[in-house]
XYZ file of C-alpha atoms in Angstrom:
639
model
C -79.129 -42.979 -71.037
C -78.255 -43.282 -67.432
C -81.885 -41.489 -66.621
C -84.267 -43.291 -63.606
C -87.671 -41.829 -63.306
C -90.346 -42.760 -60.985
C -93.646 -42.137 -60.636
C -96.301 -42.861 -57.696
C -99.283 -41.202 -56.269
C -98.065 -40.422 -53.167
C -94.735 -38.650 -54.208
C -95.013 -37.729 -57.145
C -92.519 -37.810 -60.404
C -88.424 -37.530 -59.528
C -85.859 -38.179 -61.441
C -82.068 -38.995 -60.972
C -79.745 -38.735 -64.156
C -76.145 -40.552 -63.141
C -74.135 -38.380 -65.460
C -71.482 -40.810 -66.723
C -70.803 -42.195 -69.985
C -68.585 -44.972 -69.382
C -70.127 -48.873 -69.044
C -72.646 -48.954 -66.700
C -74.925 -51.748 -64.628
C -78.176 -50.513 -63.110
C -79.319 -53.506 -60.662
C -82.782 -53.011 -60.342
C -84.588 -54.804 -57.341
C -88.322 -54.639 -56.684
C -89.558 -55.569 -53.340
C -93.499 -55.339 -51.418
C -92.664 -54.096 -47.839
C -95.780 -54.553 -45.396
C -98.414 -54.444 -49.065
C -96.251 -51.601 -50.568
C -93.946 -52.433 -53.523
C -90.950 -50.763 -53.714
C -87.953 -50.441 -56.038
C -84.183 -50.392 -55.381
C -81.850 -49.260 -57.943
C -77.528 -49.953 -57.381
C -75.709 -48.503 -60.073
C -72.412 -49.337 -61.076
C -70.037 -47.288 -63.408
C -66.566 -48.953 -64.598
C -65.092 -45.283 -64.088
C -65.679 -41.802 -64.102
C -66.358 -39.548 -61.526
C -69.882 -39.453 -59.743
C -71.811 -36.378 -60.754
C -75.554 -36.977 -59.734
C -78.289 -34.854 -60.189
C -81.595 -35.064 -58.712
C -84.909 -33.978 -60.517
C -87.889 -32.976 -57.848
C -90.423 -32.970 -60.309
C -93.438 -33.091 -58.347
C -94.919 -33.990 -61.548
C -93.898 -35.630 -65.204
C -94.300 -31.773 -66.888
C -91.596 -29.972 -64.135
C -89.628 -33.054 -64.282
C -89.058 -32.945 -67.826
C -88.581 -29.166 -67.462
C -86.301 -29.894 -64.958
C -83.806 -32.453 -67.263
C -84.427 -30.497 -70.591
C -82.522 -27.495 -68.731
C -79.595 -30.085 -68.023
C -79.550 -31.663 -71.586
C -81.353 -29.529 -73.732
C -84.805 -29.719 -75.744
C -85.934 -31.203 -78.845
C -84.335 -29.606 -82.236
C -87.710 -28.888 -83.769
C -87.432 -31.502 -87.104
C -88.121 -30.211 -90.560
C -91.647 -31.035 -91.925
C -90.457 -33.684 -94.120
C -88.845 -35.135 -91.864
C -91.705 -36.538 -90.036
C -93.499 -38.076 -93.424
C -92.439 -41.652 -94.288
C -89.341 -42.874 -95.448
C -88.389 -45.972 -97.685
C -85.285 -47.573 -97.146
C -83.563 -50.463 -97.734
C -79.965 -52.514 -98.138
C -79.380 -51.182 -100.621
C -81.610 -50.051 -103.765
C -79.539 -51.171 -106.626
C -78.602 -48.544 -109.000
C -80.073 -45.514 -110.557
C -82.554 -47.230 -112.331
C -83.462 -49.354 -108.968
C -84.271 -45.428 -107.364
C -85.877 -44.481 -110.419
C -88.332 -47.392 -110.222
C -89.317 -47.138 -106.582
C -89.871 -43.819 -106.699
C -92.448 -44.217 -110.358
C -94.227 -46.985 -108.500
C -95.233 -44.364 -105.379
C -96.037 -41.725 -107.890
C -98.325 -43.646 -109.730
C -100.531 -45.310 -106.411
C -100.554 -42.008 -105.448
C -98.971 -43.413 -102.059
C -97.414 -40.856 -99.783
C -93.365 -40.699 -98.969
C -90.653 -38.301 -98.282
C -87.482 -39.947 -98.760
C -85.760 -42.236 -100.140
C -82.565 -44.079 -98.456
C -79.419 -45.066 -99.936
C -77.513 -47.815 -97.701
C -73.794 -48.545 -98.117
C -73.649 -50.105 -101.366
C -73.841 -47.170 -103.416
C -70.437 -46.016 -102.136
C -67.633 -46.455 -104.276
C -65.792 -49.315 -101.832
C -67.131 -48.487 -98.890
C -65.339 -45.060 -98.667
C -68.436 -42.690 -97.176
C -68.764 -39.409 -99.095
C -68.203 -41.388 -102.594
C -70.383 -42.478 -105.112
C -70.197 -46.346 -107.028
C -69.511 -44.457 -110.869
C -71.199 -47.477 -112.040
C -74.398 -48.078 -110.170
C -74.858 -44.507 -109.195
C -72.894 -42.146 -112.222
C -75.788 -39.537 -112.029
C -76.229 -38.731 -108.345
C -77.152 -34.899 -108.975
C -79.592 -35.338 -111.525
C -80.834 -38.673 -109.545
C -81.526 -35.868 -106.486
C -82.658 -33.262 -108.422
C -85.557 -35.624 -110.114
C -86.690 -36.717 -106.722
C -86.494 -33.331 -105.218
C -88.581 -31.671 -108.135
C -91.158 -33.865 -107.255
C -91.235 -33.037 -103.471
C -88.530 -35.640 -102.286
C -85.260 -35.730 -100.451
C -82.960 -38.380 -100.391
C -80.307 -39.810 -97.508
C -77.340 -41.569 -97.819
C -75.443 -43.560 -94.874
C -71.943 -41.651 -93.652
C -70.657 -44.045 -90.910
C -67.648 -43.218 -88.326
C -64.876 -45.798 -89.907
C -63.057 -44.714 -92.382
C -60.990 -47.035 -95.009
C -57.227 -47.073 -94.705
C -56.763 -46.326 -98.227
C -54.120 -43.811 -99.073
C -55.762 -42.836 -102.580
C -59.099 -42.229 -100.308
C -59.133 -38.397 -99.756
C -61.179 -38.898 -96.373
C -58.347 -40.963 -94.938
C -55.296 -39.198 -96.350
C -56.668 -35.892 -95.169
C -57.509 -37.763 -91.790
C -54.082 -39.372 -91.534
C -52.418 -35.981 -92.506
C -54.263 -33.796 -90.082
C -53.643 -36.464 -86.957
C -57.303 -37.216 -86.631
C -57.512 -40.474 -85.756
C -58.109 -42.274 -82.288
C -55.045 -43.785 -81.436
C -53.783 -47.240 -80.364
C -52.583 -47.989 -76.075
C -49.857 -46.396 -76.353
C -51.159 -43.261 -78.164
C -48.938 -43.769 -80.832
C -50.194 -45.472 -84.070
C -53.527 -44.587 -85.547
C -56.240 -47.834 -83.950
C -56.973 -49.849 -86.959
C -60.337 -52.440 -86.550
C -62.391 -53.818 -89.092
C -65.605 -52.819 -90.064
C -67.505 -52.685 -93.676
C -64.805 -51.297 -95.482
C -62.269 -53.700 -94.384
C -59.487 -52.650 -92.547
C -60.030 -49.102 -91.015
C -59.615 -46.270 -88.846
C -61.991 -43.944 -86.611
C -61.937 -40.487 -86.544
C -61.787 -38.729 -82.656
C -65.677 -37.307 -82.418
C -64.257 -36.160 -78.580
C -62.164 -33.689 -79.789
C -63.774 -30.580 -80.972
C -60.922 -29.955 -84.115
C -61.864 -33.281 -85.847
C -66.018 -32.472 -85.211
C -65.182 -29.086 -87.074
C -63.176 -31.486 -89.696
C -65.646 -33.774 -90.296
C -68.668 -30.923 -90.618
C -66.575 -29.264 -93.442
C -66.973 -32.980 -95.616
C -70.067 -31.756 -95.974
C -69.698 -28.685 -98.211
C -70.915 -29.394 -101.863
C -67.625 -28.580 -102.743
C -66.153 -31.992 -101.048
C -69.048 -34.458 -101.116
C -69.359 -34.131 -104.786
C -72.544 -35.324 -105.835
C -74.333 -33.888 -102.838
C -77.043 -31.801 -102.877
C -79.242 -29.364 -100.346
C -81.924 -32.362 -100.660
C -79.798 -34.813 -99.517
C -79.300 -35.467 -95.604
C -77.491 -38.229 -93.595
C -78.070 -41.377 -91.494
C -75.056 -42.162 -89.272
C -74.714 -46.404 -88.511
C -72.403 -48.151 -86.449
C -71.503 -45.172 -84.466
C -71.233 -46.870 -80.671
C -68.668 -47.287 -82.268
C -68.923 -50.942 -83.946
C -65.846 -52.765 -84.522
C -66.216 -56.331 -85.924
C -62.923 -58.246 -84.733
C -63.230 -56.077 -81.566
C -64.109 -56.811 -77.802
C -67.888 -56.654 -77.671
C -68.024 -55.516 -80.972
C -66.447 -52.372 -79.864
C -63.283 -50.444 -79.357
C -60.735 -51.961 -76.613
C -60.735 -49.998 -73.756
C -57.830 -48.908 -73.063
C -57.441 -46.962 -76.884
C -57.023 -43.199 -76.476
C -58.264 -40.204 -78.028
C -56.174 -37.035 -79.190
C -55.919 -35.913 -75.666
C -54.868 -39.280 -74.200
C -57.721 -39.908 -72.432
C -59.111 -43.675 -71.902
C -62.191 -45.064 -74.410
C -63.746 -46.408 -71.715
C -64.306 -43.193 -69.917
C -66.158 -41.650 -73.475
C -67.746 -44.540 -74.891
C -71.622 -43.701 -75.257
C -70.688 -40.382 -76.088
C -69.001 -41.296 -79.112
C -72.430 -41.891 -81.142
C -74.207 -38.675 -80.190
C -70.651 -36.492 -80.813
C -70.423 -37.957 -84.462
C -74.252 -37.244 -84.910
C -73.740 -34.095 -83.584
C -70.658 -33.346 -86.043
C -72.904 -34.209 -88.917
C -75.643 -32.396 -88.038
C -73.263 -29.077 -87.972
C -72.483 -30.405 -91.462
C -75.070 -30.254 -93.046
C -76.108 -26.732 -91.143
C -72.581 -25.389 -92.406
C -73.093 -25.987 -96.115
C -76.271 -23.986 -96.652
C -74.219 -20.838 -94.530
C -76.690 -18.171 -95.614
C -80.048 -20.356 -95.885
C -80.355 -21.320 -92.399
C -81.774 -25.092 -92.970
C -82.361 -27.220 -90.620
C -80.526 -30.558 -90.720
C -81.702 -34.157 -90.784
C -79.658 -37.353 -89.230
C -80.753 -40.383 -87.847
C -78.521 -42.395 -85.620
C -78.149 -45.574 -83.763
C -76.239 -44.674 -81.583
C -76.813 -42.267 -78.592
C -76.448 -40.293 -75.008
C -78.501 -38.161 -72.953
C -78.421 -34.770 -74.760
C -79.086 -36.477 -78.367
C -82.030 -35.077 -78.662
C -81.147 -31.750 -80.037
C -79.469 -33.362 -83.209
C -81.912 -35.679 -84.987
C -83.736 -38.636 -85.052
C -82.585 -42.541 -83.445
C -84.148 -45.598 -84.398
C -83.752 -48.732 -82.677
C -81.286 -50.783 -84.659
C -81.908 -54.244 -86.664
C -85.170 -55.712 -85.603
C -86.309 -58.981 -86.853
C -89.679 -59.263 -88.822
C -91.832 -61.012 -86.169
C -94.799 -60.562 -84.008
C -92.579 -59.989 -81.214
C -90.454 -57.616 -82.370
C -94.003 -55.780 -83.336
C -94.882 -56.209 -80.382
C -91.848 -54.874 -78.243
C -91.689 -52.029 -80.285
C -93.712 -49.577 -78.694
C -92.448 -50.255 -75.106
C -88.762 -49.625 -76.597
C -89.721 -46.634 -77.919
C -91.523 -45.440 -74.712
C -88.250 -45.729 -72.908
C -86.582 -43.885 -75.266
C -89.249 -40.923 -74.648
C -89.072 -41.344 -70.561
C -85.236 -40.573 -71.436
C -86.664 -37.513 -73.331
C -85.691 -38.944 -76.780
C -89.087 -38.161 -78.328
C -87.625 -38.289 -82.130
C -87.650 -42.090 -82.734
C -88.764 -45.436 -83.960
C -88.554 -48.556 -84.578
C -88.226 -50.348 -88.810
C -91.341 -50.814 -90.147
C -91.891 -55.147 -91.625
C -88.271 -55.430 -89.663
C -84.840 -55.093 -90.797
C -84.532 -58.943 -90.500
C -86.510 -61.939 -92.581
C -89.437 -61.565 -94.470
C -93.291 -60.369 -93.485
C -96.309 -61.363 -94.577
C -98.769 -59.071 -95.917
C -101.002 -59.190 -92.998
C -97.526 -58.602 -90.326
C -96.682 -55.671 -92.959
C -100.109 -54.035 -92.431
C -100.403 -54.004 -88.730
C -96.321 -52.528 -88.706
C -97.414 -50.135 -91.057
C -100.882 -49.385 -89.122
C -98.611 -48.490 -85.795
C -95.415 -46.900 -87.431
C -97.999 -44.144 -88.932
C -98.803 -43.931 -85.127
C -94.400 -43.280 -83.997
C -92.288 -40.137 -84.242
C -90.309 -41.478 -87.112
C -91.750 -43.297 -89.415
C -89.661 -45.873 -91.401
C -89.526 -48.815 -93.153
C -86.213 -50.737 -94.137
C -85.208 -54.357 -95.005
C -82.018 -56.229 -95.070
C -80.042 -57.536 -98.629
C -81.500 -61.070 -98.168
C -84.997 -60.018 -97.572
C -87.964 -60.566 -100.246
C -88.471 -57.007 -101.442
C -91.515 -55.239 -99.754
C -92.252 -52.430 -101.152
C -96.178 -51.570 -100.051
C -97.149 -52.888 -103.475
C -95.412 -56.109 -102.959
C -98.306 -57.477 -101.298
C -100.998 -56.935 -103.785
C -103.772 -54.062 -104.494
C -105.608 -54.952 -101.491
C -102.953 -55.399 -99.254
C -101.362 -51.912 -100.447
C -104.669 -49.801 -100.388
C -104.890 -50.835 -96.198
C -100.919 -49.679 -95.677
C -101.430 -46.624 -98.096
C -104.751 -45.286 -95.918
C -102.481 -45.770 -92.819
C -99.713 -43.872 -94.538
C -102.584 -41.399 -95.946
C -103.486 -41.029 -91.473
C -100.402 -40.082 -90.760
C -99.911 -37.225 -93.557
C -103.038 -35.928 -92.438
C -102.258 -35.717 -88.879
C -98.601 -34.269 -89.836
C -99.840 -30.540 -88.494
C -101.093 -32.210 -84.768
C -97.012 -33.905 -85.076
C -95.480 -31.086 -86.404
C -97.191 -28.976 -83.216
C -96.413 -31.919 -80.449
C -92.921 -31.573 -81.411
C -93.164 -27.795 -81.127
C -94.318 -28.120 -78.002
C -91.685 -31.028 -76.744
C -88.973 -28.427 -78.052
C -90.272 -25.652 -75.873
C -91.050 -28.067 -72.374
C -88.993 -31.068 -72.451
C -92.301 -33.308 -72.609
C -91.810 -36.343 -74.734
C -93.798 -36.470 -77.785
C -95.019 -40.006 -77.569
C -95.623 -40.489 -74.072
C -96.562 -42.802 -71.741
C -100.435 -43.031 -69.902
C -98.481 -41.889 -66.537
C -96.978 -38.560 -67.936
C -100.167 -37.142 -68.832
C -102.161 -38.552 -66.287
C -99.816 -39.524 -62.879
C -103.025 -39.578 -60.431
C -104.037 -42.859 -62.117
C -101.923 -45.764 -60.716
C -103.809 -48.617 -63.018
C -102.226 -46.985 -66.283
C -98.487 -46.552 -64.524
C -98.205 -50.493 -65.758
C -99.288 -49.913 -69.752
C -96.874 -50.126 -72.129
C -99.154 -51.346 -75.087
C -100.891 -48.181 -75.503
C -99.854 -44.704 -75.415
C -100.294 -41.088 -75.851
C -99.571 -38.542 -79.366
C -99.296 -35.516 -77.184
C -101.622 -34.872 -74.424
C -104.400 -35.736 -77.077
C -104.293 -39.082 -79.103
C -104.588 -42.468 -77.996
C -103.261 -45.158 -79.769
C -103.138 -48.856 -79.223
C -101.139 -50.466 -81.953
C -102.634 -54.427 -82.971
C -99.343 -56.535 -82.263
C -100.358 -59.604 -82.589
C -101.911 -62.216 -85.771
C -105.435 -62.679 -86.917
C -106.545 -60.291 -83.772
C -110.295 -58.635 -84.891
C -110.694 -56.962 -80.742
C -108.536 -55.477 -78.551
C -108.357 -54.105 -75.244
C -107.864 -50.821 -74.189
C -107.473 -48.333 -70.784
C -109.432 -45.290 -71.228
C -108.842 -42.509 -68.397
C -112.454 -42.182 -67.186
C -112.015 -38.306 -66.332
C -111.817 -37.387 -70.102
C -114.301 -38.174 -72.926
C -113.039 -39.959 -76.050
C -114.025 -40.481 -79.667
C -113.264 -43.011 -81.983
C -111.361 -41.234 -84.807
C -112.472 -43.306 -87.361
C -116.255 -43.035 -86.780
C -116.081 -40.037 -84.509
C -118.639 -41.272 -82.110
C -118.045 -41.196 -78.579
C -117.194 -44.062 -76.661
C -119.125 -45.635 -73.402
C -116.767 -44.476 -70.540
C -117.995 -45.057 -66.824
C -117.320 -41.705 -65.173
C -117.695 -43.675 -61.896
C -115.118 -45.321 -62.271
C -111.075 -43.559 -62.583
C -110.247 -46.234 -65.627
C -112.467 -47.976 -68.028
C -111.582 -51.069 -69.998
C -113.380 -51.523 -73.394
C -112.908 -54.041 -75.861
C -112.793 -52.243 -78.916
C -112.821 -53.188 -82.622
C -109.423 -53.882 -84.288
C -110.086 -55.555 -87.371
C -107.392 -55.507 -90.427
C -108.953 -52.604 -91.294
C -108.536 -51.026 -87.740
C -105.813 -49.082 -85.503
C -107.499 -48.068 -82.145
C -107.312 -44.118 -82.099
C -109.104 -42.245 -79.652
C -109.360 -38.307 -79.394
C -109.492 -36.827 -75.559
C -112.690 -35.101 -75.077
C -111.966 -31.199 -74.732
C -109.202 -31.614 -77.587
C -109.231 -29.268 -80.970
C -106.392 -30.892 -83.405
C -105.742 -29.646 -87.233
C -105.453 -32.230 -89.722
C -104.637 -31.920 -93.538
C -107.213 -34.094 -95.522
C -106.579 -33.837 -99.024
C -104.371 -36.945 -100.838
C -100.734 -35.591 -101.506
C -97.378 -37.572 -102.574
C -95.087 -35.209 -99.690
C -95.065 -33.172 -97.176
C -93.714 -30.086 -99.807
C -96.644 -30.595 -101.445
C -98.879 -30.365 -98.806
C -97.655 -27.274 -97.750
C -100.230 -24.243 -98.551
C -103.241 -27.312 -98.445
C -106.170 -25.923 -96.279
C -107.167 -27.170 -92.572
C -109.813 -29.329 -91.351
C -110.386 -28.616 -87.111
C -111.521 -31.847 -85.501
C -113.478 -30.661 -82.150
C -113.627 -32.985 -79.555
C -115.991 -31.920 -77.149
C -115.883 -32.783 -73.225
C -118.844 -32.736 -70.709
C -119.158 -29.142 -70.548
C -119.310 -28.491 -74.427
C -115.891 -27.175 -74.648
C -112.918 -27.471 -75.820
C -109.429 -26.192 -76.854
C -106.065 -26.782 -78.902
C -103.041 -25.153 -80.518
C -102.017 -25.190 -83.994
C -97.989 -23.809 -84.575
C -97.053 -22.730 -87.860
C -93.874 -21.823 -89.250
C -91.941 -21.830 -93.170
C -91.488 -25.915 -91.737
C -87.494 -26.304 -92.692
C -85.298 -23.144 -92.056
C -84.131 -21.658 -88.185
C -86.146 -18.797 -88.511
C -88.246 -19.624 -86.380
C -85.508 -19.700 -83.593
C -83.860 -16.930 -85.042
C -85.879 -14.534 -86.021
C -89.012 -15.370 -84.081
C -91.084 -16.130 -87.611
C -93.467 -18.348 -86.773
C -97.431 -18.505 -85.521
C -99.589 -20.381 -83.227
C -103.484 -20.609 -83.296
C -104.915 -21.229 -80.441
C -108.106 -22.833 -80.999
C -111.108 -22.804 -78.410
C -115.079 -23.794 -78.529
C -117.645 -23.285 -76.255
C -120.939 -24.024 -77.614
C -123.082 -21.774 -75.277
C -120.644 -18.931 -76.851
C -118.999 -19.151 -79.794
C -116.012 -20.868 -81.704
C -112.482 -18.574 -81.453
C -108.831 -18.303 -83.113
C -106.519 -16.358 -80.845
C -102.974 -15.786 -82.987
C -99.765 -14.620 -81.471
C -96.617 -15.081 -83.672
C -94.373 -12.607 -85.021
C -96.139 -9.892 -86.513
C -94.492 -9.426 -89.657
C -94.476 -13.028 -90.491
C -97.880 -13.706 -90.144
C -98.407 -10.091 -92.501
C -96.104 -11.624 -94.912
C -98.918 -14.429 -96.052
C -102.025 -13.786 -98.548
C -105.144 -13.551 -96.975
C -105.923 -16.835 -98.426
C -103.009 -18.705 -96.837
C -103.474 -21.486 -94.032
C -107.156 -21.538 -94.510
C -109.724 -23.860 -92.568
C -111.845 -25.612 -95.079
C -113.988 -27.500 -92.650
C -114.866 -27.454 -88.987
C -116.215 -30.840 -87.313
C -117.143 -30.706 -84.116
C -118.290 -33.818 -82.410
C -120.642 -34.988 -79.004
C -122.400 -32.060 -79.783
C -125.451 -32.048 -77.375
C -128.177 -29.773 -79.240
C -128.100 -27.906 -82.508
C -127.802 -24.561 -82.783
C -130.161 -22.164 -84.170
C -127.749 -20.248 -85.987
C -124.304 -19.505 -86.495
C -122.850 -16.204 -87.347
C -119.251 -14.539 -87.876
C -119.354 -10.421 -88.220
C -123.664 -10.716 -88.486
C -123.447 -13.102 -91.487
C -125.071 -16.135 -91.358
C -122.263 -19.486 -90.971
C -123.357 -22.425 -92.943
C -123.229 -26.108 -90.689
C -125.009 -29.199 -90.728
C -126.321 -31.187 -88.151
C -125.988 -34.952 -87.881
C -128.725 -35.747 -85.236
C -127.418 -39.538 -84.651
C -123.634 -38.894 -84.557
C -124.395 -35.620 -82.550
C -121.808 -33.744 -85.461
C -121.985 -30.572 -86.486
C -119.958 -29.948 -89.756
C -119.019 -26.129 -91.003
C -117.903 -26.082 -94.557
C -115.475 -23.051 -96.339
C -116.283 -21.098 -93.470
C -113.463 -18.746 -95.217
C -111.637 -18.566 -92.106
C -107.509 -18.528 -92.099
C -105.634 -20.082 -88.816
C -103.620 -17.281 -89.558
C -106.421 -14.374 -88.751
C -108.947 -13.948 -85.233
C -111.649 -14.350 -85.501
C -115.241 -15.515 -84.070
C -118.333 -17.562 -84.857
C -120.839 -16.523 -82.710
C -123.430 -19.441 -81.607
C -127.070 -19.205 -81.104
């Protein structure tokens, strides 16, 4: 994404987005003028025309504003979406799926979906099944999805030049193909199929095309649980230049590849993402692709992750700063493979991937064909129970995720973000690309390295933080603007931290999915900052259709505590889709509320008396079936 953005106390946050998607250098020169470092940017675009724009800011919230109105917002992701996905190349057959899937259901470990790589294609040819490995694909989806799963299958851009493959007759008949030099003969470059050709994602005829493969009616064996992952889509061509298209190859309209090359990837996600929103015409769902391959603007059609990593330390390690870029470029809806597509982890390099994966947007892991099979159980019952309890974090958290997002779809602010965006004024975090923000509200340093039992971390001194673990509040030096504490980070441990004057929802009780989870009650963590107060928003909606864009169905709770007052839910929402739930729907089961200075004498909602204990040593107060909905307004009154 051609996308600069800099940040510095004096000016401020700008922004200059080079809007060109042919090959392009950036030469990027620092240099300290008279104690002042600077930086120098020359960039350098094989063609295309020069079409600049230039992003004020004055800080990281306008800015974002600011480029979200040039290339759109965030596509809010279905619920499921942002559980935890098992993938590999390639489960087996049938009975492979069958067996992974058992083995979840019976450690009571939580997942989403399950991934289908290229080898359950019959040849290579997308849309197809193998009749051998894979005869039962409908029942195979249906089993999964009765029990609160989807499943994903890979549909990549090359197509096999087979004339008894539908795909490529159809494609061949129809003139769909990009086209050789001369714009004559249909380009033919080698990929996993063998010998094939690529459909034209620039022209808007073969996008409508290729959306229609998706109708049930086509991709036989497809179902409304099943949902794509588009590969080699920059486009990759083995026996090409650069692993690539030539050039000087032209689409339908004759125009150059090298002036459309890194839009190709997010036009062909974009294509299947209409896909699968065309085949459900009157249910409105929302879609589900994850690409490689993408542009500024990508961001309103799924998810990216950042191609084959290797399982090592240092590909642990430069995870998080990869997927921080990705968010400065607004591309909040990513990750990184969790263990590493490449080689084969060890239990304890499994763990600490699994510990900080919880901890990304999307949250996968996968493994190459030659790779030792690592499954979480693979590593034993002690090994497993560490990765299940960060999987079991994550799921919990899912409604503070599922409201970031909400939030990046409605501002343009990233979802994982870096120390700077939320707080600019502080020029010691501009460097930190080890830690990171969840929102404006969760801190998380991931462990990254072997055998490490501390770690260090930068904790904005202006705010308060807790441990999320143990809930107690940490030693921060108000004197200072930053304070550094080594902090525990045994196997056991991911440093978390909650921002002092925070309120987030989580869902505590053990479920296999997301579906499942779905009508399970809230606890509110209160995180309270020097003035014993605090705030935070909870969004609600049916978690998978467009209504919410649509028709305006959804809800948001808006959470405050001041404990010389009272504790308050404020709702706005549409009206008759908040009156459409039971009175007993998106209850709070449990209000903890921690750095509490004194206890209360009493608390009371509509002059009855409100249950709580008091922890004198943690300074927690704890309010149990306080038979509240996030749904309703309401008060407790504090004495």
């Amino acid at each position: 994404v051609p996308l600069i953005v800099s940040q510095s106390k004096e000016s401020g946050s700008v922004g200059v987005f080079w809007f060109n998607p042919t090959e392009t250098f950036v030469d990027v020169e620092h240099d300290t003028d008279n104690g002042s470092r600077t930086t120098k940017t020359h960039w350098m675009s094989e063609s295309g025309i020069i079409d600049l724009f230039l992003l004020p800011g004055p800080n990281p919230r306008a800015l974002y504003e600011q480029y979200a109105r040039l290339t759109g917002r965030v596509s809010l992701p279905p619920m499921f979406s942002l559980g935890y996905h098992q993938c590999r190349w390639n489960y087996r057959d049938e009975e492979d799926v069958y067996q992974v899937h058992s083995k979840f259901e019976e450690l009571d470990y939580p997942y989403d979906v399950l991934w289908l790589d290229i080898e359950h294609t019959d040849g290579k040819r997308y849309f197809t099944w193998d009749k051998h490995q894979f005869p039962n694909p409908i029942p195979m989806q249906k089993k999964l999805s009765d029990q609160g799963r989807k499943m994903v299958t890979i549909v990549d851009p090359h197509i096999k030049r087979d004339d008894n493959y539908y795909i490529h007759k159809e494609a061949t008949s129809k003139d769909l193909y990009i086209k050789d030099k001369n714009g004559k003969k249909d380009y033919d470059g080698w990929c996993w199929p063998g010998s094939s050709s690529y459909l034209d994602f620039t022209s808007e005829k073969v996008r409508n095309w290729w959306a229609d493969q998706f109708a049930y009616s086509r991709y036989v064996g497809s179902t409304s649980s099943l949902y794509t992952w588009n590969d080699m889509n920059e486009p990759s061509v083995f026996n090409g230049p650069e692993v690539s298209m030539q050039k000087d190859l032209t689409n339908l309209d004759g125009v150059e590849h090298r002036e459309w090359h890194n839009l190709y990837g997010m036009l062909f996600q974009r294509a299947t993402a209409e896909g699968l929103i065309k085949r459900n015409p009157e249910e409105n769902i929302r879609p589900f692709v994850l690409t490689r391959s993408f542009f500024a603007g990508s961001q309103r059609y799924g998810a990216i992750w950042t191609g084959d990593n290797e399982s090592s330390w240092s590909h642990l390690q430069i995870a998080a700063p990869m997927l921080l870029s990705l968010n400065i470029a607004a591309l909040s809806f990513v990750g990184a493979d969790v263990g590493g597509f490449f080689g084969n982890p060890d239990a304890e390099l499994m763990t600490r991937w699994m510990q900080a994966g919880a901890y990304q947007p999307f949250f996968r892991g996968h493994a190459h064909h030659d790779a030792k099979r690592r499954e979480p159980w693979m590593f034993g019952d002690e090994w497993m129970i560490r990765m299940r309890r960060a999987a079991m974090a994550r799921y919990a958290l899912l409604p503070y995720w599922y409201s970031v997002f909400r939030e990046a779809s409605v501002t343009g602010m990233p979802v994982m973000r870096t120390m700077w965006m939320q707080y600019p004024e502080l020029e010691e975090l501009y460097h930190l690309d080890d830690q990171y923000l969840i929102g404006a509200d969760l801190l998380v340093k991931p462990v990254t390295g072997a055998g490490v039992s501390e770690v260090e971390v930068s904790f904005p001194a202006q705010d308060i933080w807790y441990d999320v673990d143990t809930m107690s509040k940490l030693d921060i030096d108000s004197t200072s603007s930053v304070t550094k504490l080594k902090v525990n980070s045994d196997i056991d441990k991911i440093p978390v931290y909650q921002r002092g004057g925070s309120i987030i929802a989580r869902k505590l009780r053990l479920r296999r999915s997301t579906q499942t989870m779905m009508k399970d009650p809230y606890t509110l963590y209160v995180a309270l900052d020097t003035s014993q107060k605090a705030s935070g928003l909870l969004y609600m909606d049916d978690e998978g259709t467009f209504d919410h864009e649509r028709e305006g169905y959804f809800a948001e709770a808006t959470f405050s505590v001041d404990m010389n007052i009272s504790i308050r839910n404020k709702v706005n929402g549409s009206a008759s889709w908040i009156k459409s739930h039971s009175s007993n729907d998106r209850m709070i089961e449990r209000i903890i509320i921690m750095g509490v200075h004194n206890e209360p004498k009493e608390l009371s909602m509509e002059s009855s008396k409100v249950d709580f204990s008091f922890v004198e040593e943690a300074k927690v107060i704890v309010i149990r079936k306080p038979s509240i909905s996030a749904l309703k307004n309401w008060e407790i009154i504090i004495e």
